[in-house]
Coordinates of C-alpha atoms in Angstrom, one line a residue:
M25 CA -12.8 45.9 28.8
A26 CA -9.6 44.3 30.4
T27 CA -8.8 40.9 31.9
I28 CA -6.4 41.2 35.0
L29 CA -3.9 38.7 35.3
V30 CA -2.2 38.1 38.8
N31 CA 0.9 35.6 38.1
H32 CA 2.8 34.4 41.2
L33 CA 3.0 37.3 42.5
S34 CA 5.0 38.6 45.7
F35 CA 5.4 41.8 47.1
S36 CA 7.3 43.2 50.3
Y37 CA 7.0 46.6 52.5
P38 CA 10.6 46.9 53.6
T39 CA 10.9 47.9 57.3
E40 CA 13.1 50.3 59.0
D41 CA 15.8 47.9 59.7
G42 CA 16.1 46.5 56.4
K43 CA 14.1 43.4 56.3
K44 CA 11.9 42.4 53.6
P45 CA 8.7 40.6 55.5
L46 CA 6.3 39.6 52.4
T47 CA 3.0 40.7 52.9
L48 CA 1.7 38.9 49.2
V49 CA 3.3 35.2 48.6
D50 CA 2.9 33.4 45.5
L51 CA -0.3 34.7 44.8
S52 CA -1.9 33.9 41.1
A53 CA -5.3 35.0 40.2
N54 CA -7.4 35.4 36.6
F55 CA -10.4 38.8 37.1
P56 CA -12.3 38.2 33.9
S57 CA -13.0 40.9 31.3
G58 CA -16.5 42.6 31.9
D59 CA -17.6 40.9 35.3
F60 CA -18.2 41.9 38.5
S61 CA -15.6 40.4 40.9
L62 CA -15.5 40.4 44.7
L63 CA -12.1 40.0 47.1
T64 CA -12.7 39.4 50.4
G65 CA -10.1 38.4 53.3
P66 CA -9.4 39.3 57.2
S67 CA -8.2 42.8 57.8
G68 CA -4.4 43.2 57.2
S69 CA -4.6 40.1 54.7
G70 CA -3.0 42.7 52.1
K71 CA -6.3 43.0 49.6
S72 CA -5.7 46.8 49.8
T73 CA -2.0 46.0 48.7
L74 CA -3.2 43.8 45.8
M75 CA -5.6 46.3 44.5
K76 CA -2.9 49.2 44.5
I77 CA -0.6 46.5 42.5
I78 CA -3.1 45.9 40.1
S79 CA -3.9 50.1 39.4
G80 CA 0.0 51.0 39.2
L81 CA 0.4 52.9 42.0
Y82 CA 2.6 49.9 43.6
P83 CA 5.7 49.6 43.3
K84 CA 5.7 53.0 42.2
F85 CA 4.9 54.8 45.3
G86 CA 5.4 51.9 47.8
G87 CA 6.9 48.4 48.5
I88 CA 8.6 46.2 45.9
V89 CA 7.1 43.4 43.9
T90 CA 9.5 40.7 45.2
A91 CA 8.3 38.3 42.3
G92 CA 5.8 37.5 39.7
E93 CA 3.8 40.0 37.8
V94 CA 0.1 41.2 37.0
R95 CA -0.7 42.0 33.7
L96 CA -3.9 44.6 32.1
N97 CA -5.0 42.7 28.6
D98 CA -1.6 40.6 28.0
T99 CA 1.0 43.6 29.2
K100 CA 2.7 43.9 32.4
I101 CA 1.0 46.9 34.1
Q102 CA 4.2 48.8 34.5
D103 CA 4.6 48.7 30.9
I104 CA 1.7 50.7 30.4
P105 CA 2.2 54.5 30.1
E106 CA 0.7 56.4 32.6
R107 CA -1.7 58.7 30.7
D108 CA -2.9 55.4 28.7
R109 CA -3.4 53.4 32.1
G110 CA -5.6 56.3 33.7
Q111 CA -8.3 55.2 30.4
L112 CA -7.7 51.5 31.3
V113 CA -7.8 51.7 35.2
A114 CA -9.5 53.6 37.9
M115 CA -9.3 53.0 41.5
M116 CA -11.3 54.0 44.5
F117 CA -9.1 54.0 47.9
Q118 CA -10.5 52.9 51.1
N119 CA -9.9 56.7 52.5
P120 CA -11.1 59.0 50.1
N121 CA -9.2 62.1 51.7
Q122 CA -6.1 60.5 50.4
Q123 CA -7.3 61.1 46.6
F124 CA -8.7 64.3 47.0
A125 CA -6.6 67.2 45.7
M126 CA -9.3 70.1 45.3
D127 CA -11.6 71.9 47.3
T128 CA -15.2 71.8 46.0
V129 CA -16.6 68.4 44.4
E130 CA -17.0 70.0 41.3
R131 CA -13.4 71.0 40.9
E132 CA -12.3 67.4 41.9
L133 CA -14.3 66.1 39.2
I134 CA -13.0 68.1 36.4
F135 CA -9.2 68.4 38.1
A136 CA -9.5 63.9 37.2
L137 CA -10.7 64.6 33.8
E138 CA -8.0 67.1 33.0
N139 CA -5.9 64.8 34.3
Q140 CA -6.6 62.5 31.6
C141 CA -6.7 65.5 28.9
V142 CA -10.9 65.1 28.3
P143 CA -11.7 68.0 25.4
P144 CA -13.0 70.9 27.5
A145 CA -16.1 70.4 25.5
E146 CA -17.0 66.7 26.9
M147 CA -15.9 67.7 30.5
M148 CA -18.6 69.4 32.0
A149 CA -21.3 66.5 30.4
R150 CA -19.0 64.0 31.9
V151 CA -19.4 65.6 35.0
D152 CA -22.9 66.1 34.8
R153 CA -23.6 62.7 34.0
A154 CA -21.3 61.3 37.2
L155 CA -22.9 63.4 39.8
E156 CA -26.3 62.2 38.3
Y157 CA -25.3 58.9 38.5
V158 CA -24.4 58.6 42.1
E159 CA -27.5 60.9 43.0
I160 CA -25.0 63.9 44.5
S161 CA -25.9 66.8 41.9
Q162 CA -27.0 68.7 45.3
L163 CA -23.2 68.4 46.6
R164 CA -21.6 69.9 43.5
H165 CA -20.7 73.0 44.8
R166 CA -19.7 71.8 48.1
Q167 CA -16.5 72.0 50.1
L168 CA -15.0 68.4 50.4
N169 CA -13.7 69.2 53.7
S170 CA -17.6 69.8 54.9
L171 CA -19.0 66.1 53.7
S172 CA -19.8 63.6 55.9
G173 CA -17.4 60.2 55.2
G174 CA -20.3 58.8 53.4
E175 CA -20.9 61.5 51.4
K176 CA -16.9 61.8 50.4
Q177 CA -17.2 58.0 49.3
K178 CA -19.8 59.1 46.9
V179 CA -17.8 62.1 45.4
A180 CA -15.2 59.4 45.1
L181 CA -17.3 57.0 42.9
A182 CA -18.7 60.1 41.0
V183 CA -14.8 60.6 40.2
I184 CA -14.5 56.8 39.4
I185 CA -17.3 57.0 36.9
A186 CA -16.5 60.4 34.9
M187 CA -12.9 59.1 34.4
Q188 CA -14.9 56.4 32.4
A189 CA -12.2 53.8 32.7
D190 CA -12.6 50.2 31.6
T191 CA -11.8 48.4 34.7
I192 CA -13.1 49.8 38.1
L193 CA -11.3 49.0 41.5
L194 CA -12.8 49.7 45.0
D195 CA -11.4 49.5 47.8
E196 CA -14.1 49.1 50.7
P197 CA -16.2 51.4 49.0
F198 CA -19.2 51.1 51.4
A199 CA -17.1 51.9 54.8
S200 CA -19.0 55.0 55.7
V201 CA -22.3 54.6 53.6
D202 CA -25.6 53.9 55.2
P203 CA -27.1 50.7 54.2
V204 CA -30.0 52.3 52.0
A205 CA -26.8 54.2 50.1
R206 CA -25.2 50.9 50.2
Q207 CA -27.5 49.2 47.9
L208 CA -28.3 52.1 45.6
L209 CA -24.6 52.0 44.7
L210 CA -24.1 48.6 44.4
S211 CA -27.3 48.9 41.7
K212 CA -25.4 51.4 40.2
L213 CA -22.1 49.6 39.5
S214 CA -24.0 46.4 38.7
R215 CA -25.9 48.5 35.8
L216 CA -22.3 50.0 34.7
Q217 CA -20.9 46.3 34.4
R218 CA -24.1 45.3 32.1
E219 CA -24.7 48.3 30.3
E220 CA -21.0 49.6 29.8
H221 CA -19.4 46.2 30.0
K222 CA -17.1 47.4 32.5
T223 CA -14.5 44.8 34.7
I224 CA -15.5 46.0 38.2
L225 CA -13.3 44.2 41.0
I226 CA -14.1 45.5 44.5
S227 CA -12.3 44.7 47.7
D228 CA -15.1 44.1 50.9
H229 CA -14.6 42.3 54.1
D230 CA -18.3 43.1 54.2
L231 CA -20.3 40.4 51.5
E232 CA -24.0 41.7 52.4
D233 CA -25.9 42.7 49.7
Y234 CA -23.6 41.3 47.2
D235 CA -25.2 38.2 46.1
Q236 CA -27.3 39.1 43.4
Y237 CA -24.7 41.1 41.6
I238 CA -21.5 39.5 41.5
D239 CA -20.0 36.9 39.1
H240 CA -17.1 36.0 41.3
L241 CA -16.0 35.8 45.0
F242 CA -12.2 35.3 45.9
V243 CA -11.3 34.8 49.0
L244 CA -7.3 36.1 50.5
N245 CA -6.2 34.4 53.5
R246 CA -5.3 36.2 56.4
T247 CA -1.4 35.5 55.8
G248 CA -1.3 36.8 52.2
D249 CA -0.5 33.3 50.5
S250 CA -3.6 31.9 48.9
L251 CA -6.2 33.6 46.9
V252 CA -8.8 30.9 46.4
L253 CA -11.8 31.3 43.4
L254 CA -14.4 30.1 45.2
D255 CA -17.3 28.1 43.2
Q256 CA -20.9 29.0 43.1
E257 CA -22.0 26.6 46.0
A258 CA -19.2 27.8 48.4
A259 CA -19.8 31.8 47.6
N260 CA -23.2 31.6 48.2
Q261 CA -22.6 29.8 51.6
K262 CA -20.1 32.4 52.1
M263 CA -22.4 35.5 51.0
A264 CA -25.6 33.8 53.1
S265 CA -23.6 34.2 56.4
F266 CA -23.9 38.2 55.8
N267 CA -27.5 38.6 55.2
R268 CA -28.8 41.3 56.3
Q269 CA -30.1 41.0 60.3
D270 CA -33.6 42.3 60.9
T271 CA -32.5 44.6 63.9
S272 CA -36.1 45.7 64.3
K273 CA -36.5 42.8 66.4
Q274 CA -33.6 43.4 69.0
H275 CA -35.4 45.1 71.8
L276 CA -33.0 47.7 73.8
N277 CA -34.1 49.9 76.7
L278 CA -35.0 53.6 77.2
P279 CA -33.0 55.6 79.7
L280 CA -34.3 55.8 83.1
A281 CA -35.4 58.4 84.9
T282 CA -32.6 57.5 87.8
D283 CA -29.8 57.6 84.9
Q284 CA -27.1 60.4 85.4
S285 CA -27.0 62.7 82.5
T286 CA -23.3 63.7 81.6
I287 CA -23.9 65.4 78.8
Q288 CA -27.2 67.7 77.9
G289 CA -28.0 69.3 75.2
N290 CA -30.8 72.2 75.7
Q291 CA -31.8 74.4 72.7
L292 CA -29.4 73.1 70.6
S293 CA -28.7 74.0 67.4
L294 CA -25.9 73.1 64.9
T295 CA -25.1 74.0 61.2
A296 CA -22.8 73.3 58.6
G297 CA -22.6 76.3 56.5
T298 CA -26.1 77.3 55.3
S299 CA -27.7 73.9 56.1
T300 CA -29.4 73.7 59.5
L301 CA -28.6 69.9 60.7
L302 CA -30.0 70.0 64.0
K303 CA -32.8 71.5 66.3
Q304 CA -32.9 70.0 69.7
P305 CA -35.0 71.2 72.7
D306 CA -33.4 68.9 75.1
I307 CA -31.1 65.6 74.5
S308 CA -29.1 63.8 77.5
F309 CA -26.4 61.1 77.4
F310 CA -26.2 59.1 80.2
K311 CA -22.7 58.9 82.5
H312 CA -20.9 54.8 82.1
Y313 CA -23.5 54.0 79.4
I314 CA -22.5 53.2 75.5
T315 CA -25.3 55.0 73.0
L316 CA -25.0 54.2 69.4
L317 CA -26.0 57.4 67.6
T318 CA -27.6 56.4 64.0
G319 CA -28.9 58.3 60.9
A320 CA -28.3 59.1 57.0
N321 CA -25.3 60.2 55.6
G322 CA -24.8 63.8 56.3
T323 CA -27.2 64.2 58.9
G324 CA -25.0 65.9 61.2
K325 CA -23.7 62.9 63.5
S326 CA -19.8 63.6 63.3
T327 CA -20.7 67.0 63.5
L328 CA -22.6 66.5 66.8
L329 CA -19.6 64.4 68.1
M330 CA -17.3 67.3 66.9
A331 CA -19.4 69.8 69.2
I332 CA -19.1 67.9 72.4
A333 CA -15.3 67.7 72.0
K334 CA -15.7 71.5 71.2
L335 CA -14.4 71.2 67.7
H336 CA -17.5 72.6 66.1
Q337 CA -19.6 75.4 67.0
Y338 CA -23.1 75.2 68.6
D339 CA -25.6 77.7 69.3
G340 CA -27.9 76.9 72.6
S341 CA -26.5 75.2 75.5
L342 CA -24.4 71.9 75.7
L343 CA -23.2 70.6 79.1
L344 CA -20.3 68.3 80.2
Q345 CA -20.9 67.6 84.1
Q346 CA -23.2 70.9 83.9
K347 CA -20.9 73.0 82.7
E348 CA -20.9 75.0 79.3
I349 CA -18.9 73.1 76.9
A350 CA -17.6 76.3 75.2
K351 CA -16.6 77.8 78.0
I352 CA -14.5 74.8 79.6
R353 CA -11.0 75.6 79.0
N354 CA -9.2 73.0 76.3
K355 CA -6.9 71.9 78.5
Q356 CA -9.8 70.8 81.2
L357 CA -12.0 69.5 78.5
F358 CA -9.5 67.5 76.3
S359 CA -9.0 65.6 79.9
Q360 CA -12.3 64.8 80.2
V361 CA -13.5 64.0 76.6
A362 CA -11.8 62.5 73.6
L363 CA -12.7 61.5 69.8
V364 CA -11.6 59.0 67.8
F365 CA -11.9 60.5 64.5
Q366 CA -13.4 58.9 61.2
D367 CA -10.0 58.8 59.5
A368 CA -7.4 57.0 61.6
D369 CA -4.6 58.8 59.7
Q370 CA -5.7 61.8 61.1
Q371 CA -5.3 60.7 64.8
F372 CA -1.6 59.8 64.5
L373 CA 1.4 61.4 65.5
N374 CA 4.5 59.2 66.1
V375 CA 5.7 56.8 63.0
T376 CA 5.8 53.2 64.6
V377 CA 3.1 51.2 66.5
A378 CA 5.4 50.6 69.1
E379 CA 5.9 54.8 69.4
E380 CA 1.9 54.9 69.2
L381 CA 1.3 52.9 72.0
A382 CA 4.0 54.5 74.2
L383 CA 2.4 57.8 73.8
S384 CA -0.9 56.6 75.0
L385 CA 0.5 55.0 77.8
K386 CA 2.4 58.2 78.4
N387 CA -0.6 60.1 78.8
S388 CA -3.3 57.5 80.4
Q389 CA -5.5 58.0 83.2
A390 CA -5.2 54.3 83.9
Q391 CA -1.8 53.5 83.6
N392 CA -1.5 50.8 85.6
Y393 CA -4.9 49.2 84.2
F394 CA -3.3 49.3 80.6
K395 CA 0.0 48.0 81.5
D396 CA -1.1 44.7 82.9
R397 CA -3.6 43.9 79.7
L398 CA -2.1 45.9 77.1
A399 CA 0.6 42.6 75.5
D400 CA -3.3 40.6 75.8
F401 CA -5.2 43.3 73.9
L402 CA -2.4 43.1 71.0
K403 CA -2.6 39.6 70.9
Q404 CA -5.9 39.6 70.6
L405 CA -6.1 42.1 67.7
H406 CA -3.4 40.3 66.0
L407 CA -1.0 43.6 66.7
D408 CA 1.6 42.2 68.6
Q409 CA 3.8 41.2 66.0
L410 CA 3.5 44.9 64.3
Q411 CA 5.2 46.9 66.7
D412 CA 8.1 47.9 64.5
H413 CA 5.9 48.8 61.3
V414 CA 5.1 52.3 59.9
V415 CA 1.4 53.3 61.3
Y416 CA 0.5 54.2 57.4
T417 CA 2.1 51.1 56.5
L418 CA -1.0 49.1 58.1
S419 CA -4.0 47.9 56.2
G420 CA -7.0 49.9 56.9
G421 CA -8.3 47.5 59.6
Q422 CA -5.3 47.2 61.0
K423 CA -5.3 51.0 61.8
K424 CA -8.5 51.0 63.1
K425 CA -7.7 48.7 65.8
L426 CA -4.6 50.4 66.5
Q427 CA -6.4 53.8 66.7
I428 CA -9.4 52.5 68.7
L429 CA -6.4 50.7 71.5
E430 CA -4.8 53.8 71.7
M431 CA -8.1 56.2 72.5
L432 CA -9.1 53.7 74.7
M433 CA -5.6 53.8 76.4
M434 CA -6.2 57.2 77.1
A435 CA -9.3 56.4 79.7
T436 CA -10.9 59.6 79.4
P437 CA -14.2 59.6 81.2
V438 CA -16.2 60.3 77.8
L439 CA -15.0 58.7 74.8
L440 CA -16.4 59.4 71.6
F441 CA -16.5 57.3 68.4
D442 CA -17.0 58.1 65.0
E443 CA -17.5 54.9 62.7
P444 CA -15.2 53.0 64.4
F445 CA -15.9 49.8 62.3
T446 CA -14.6 50.4 59.1
G447 CA -12.5 48.3 57.4
L448 CA -12.9 45.5 60.0
D449 CA -13.6 41.7 59.2
F450 CA -16.1 40.4 61.4
N451 CA -13.6 38.2 63.7
S452 CA -11.9 41.5 64.3
L453 CA -15.1 43.3 65.1
Q454 CA -16.4 41.3 67.5
T455 CA -12.7 41.2 69.6
I456 CA -13.0 45.3 69.4
M457 CA -16.4 45.3 70.7
A458 CA -15.2 42.9 73.5
I459 CA -12.3 45.1 74.5
M460 CA -14.2 48.5 73.8
K461 CA -16.7 47.0 76.6
Q462 CA -14.5 45.4 79.1
V463 CA -12.7 48.9 79.1
A464 CA -16.2 50.8 79.5
H465 CA -16.6 48.9 82.5
D466 CA -13.7 48.6 84.5
C467 CA -12.6 52.6 83.7
H468 CA -16.1 53.8 84.4
Q469 CA -16.3 55.5 80.8
T470 CA -19.3 56.9 79.1
M471 CA -19.4 56.1 75.4
I472 CA -21.5 57.4 72.1
I473 CA -20.6 55.6 69.0
V474 CA -21.5 56.9 65.6
S475 CA -21.8 53.8 63.2
H476 CA -23.6 52.0 59.8
Q477 CA -22.3 49.0 61.2
L478 CA -25.2 47.6 63.3
F479 CA -24.1 43.6 62.4
G480 CA -23.5 42.7 66.5
L481 CA -24.2 45.6 68.1
D482 CA -26.5 45.0 70.6
A483 CA -24.2 43.0 72.4
L484 CA -22.1 45.8 73.3
I485 CA -24.3 49.0 73.8
D486 CA -26.9 49.9 76.1
Y487 CA -28.9 52.5 74.6
H488 CA -29.8 53.8 70.8
V489 CA -30.0 57.4 69.5
T490 CA -31.4 58.4 65.8
L491 CA -30.8 61.6 64.2
E492 CA -33.9 62.2 61.8
N493 CA -35.4 65.6 60.1
K494 CA -32.9 67.5 62.3
Q495 CA -34.5 65.8 65.5
L496 CA -32.5 63.4 68.0
Q497 CA -34.8 60.6 69.5
Y498 CA -34.0 57.4 71.8
V499 CA -35.6 54.3 70.3
E500 CA -35.9 50.6 71.6
G501 CA -34.4 48.6 68.7
L502 CA -31.5 48.3 66.4
A503 CA -33.3 49.5 63.3

């Protein structure tokens, strides 16, 4: 077991012009040994930065500590040899793609254990246990790049469990998992803490489901200069506001016979490897409407979006404005359809925020509209002061806001969103949804949104389609 002590810590990401703005300012906290602690705060407050400092990744791989220190069991984290540190602390990133190094699930787990110099005789037993513990044994031989976002997060958690570190750090570990998997994984982590006396620290903006598991709730403010441990009453009040909504009572209309189809599938079939994900006699998505697409992890939601964007092969017929997507020339299709990737880093093409925005504006189909409104949108999203920042130094939530904004700026008639709300705090979520709805209306866009985040979506969407048992179906509620 390990006690984490943060002592008057200040941290900076130097900018290209030599400035050293502080991301974290004079923070102090004690995360007790053997306890389950939750760290929350707004998008961009520095939660991920603090986690990476505690793990020993920073400042070695980014930024500088300008004051203070982090200690693990009374030893400065930088003074612990890397091999020993791996036995003491392990971290799961917000974006699991950033820590995968191998091609298959099994090889990824083995690679992590080889780096820890685990004896070969012990290695496979650890792999077996970790996969079974997270209930993903069926993914053992799958290619990592074929997995859904939620499946990747489960694999990353299995790697952490296989490493058997005393302290487990998890950065937004449930951002892409469905609600059932979220509750399952939380219960598994709680069991690790209770039965194996692990010290667990999770960073999350979404406090849903944590109330029955955590011992401590820490809150980091937006400016990164206040880290507060809430007392039990204050913690209970804060978490109560995140209680799961009964979305089944939120009514949505079914499409009307008069709605105009913009995307239509007939005898549509989608596969991934040897698995059939979708066998659909017919389905339509309707022009100028916003449609939510939901389903469990790994059911094929992202694959369907990729097929519409001509990034995944399909069988049967899939039409865009009555033209077969597979036969539309790429240049023509990409002027009609754009896909907002689940991983924001894969969308960025330039170095700074300003350069990203300039590229989107240059290629926009609604240049005048966005020239008039861009400054206001940036201010609403708290991105206006970040334009000289390198995009890869932004927080996960800031990246998502930038990614969504720059793809909205393209103003394509059809815009597909794959888990656009991961890493966003409640206020950011409300703001980005309002901007999406405004732009969709003003620019006459059709949107399809894949999301496990359902809170508040009734104010954004028009229709809801579920993907279950390889079938798509319109439903009248959000459940």
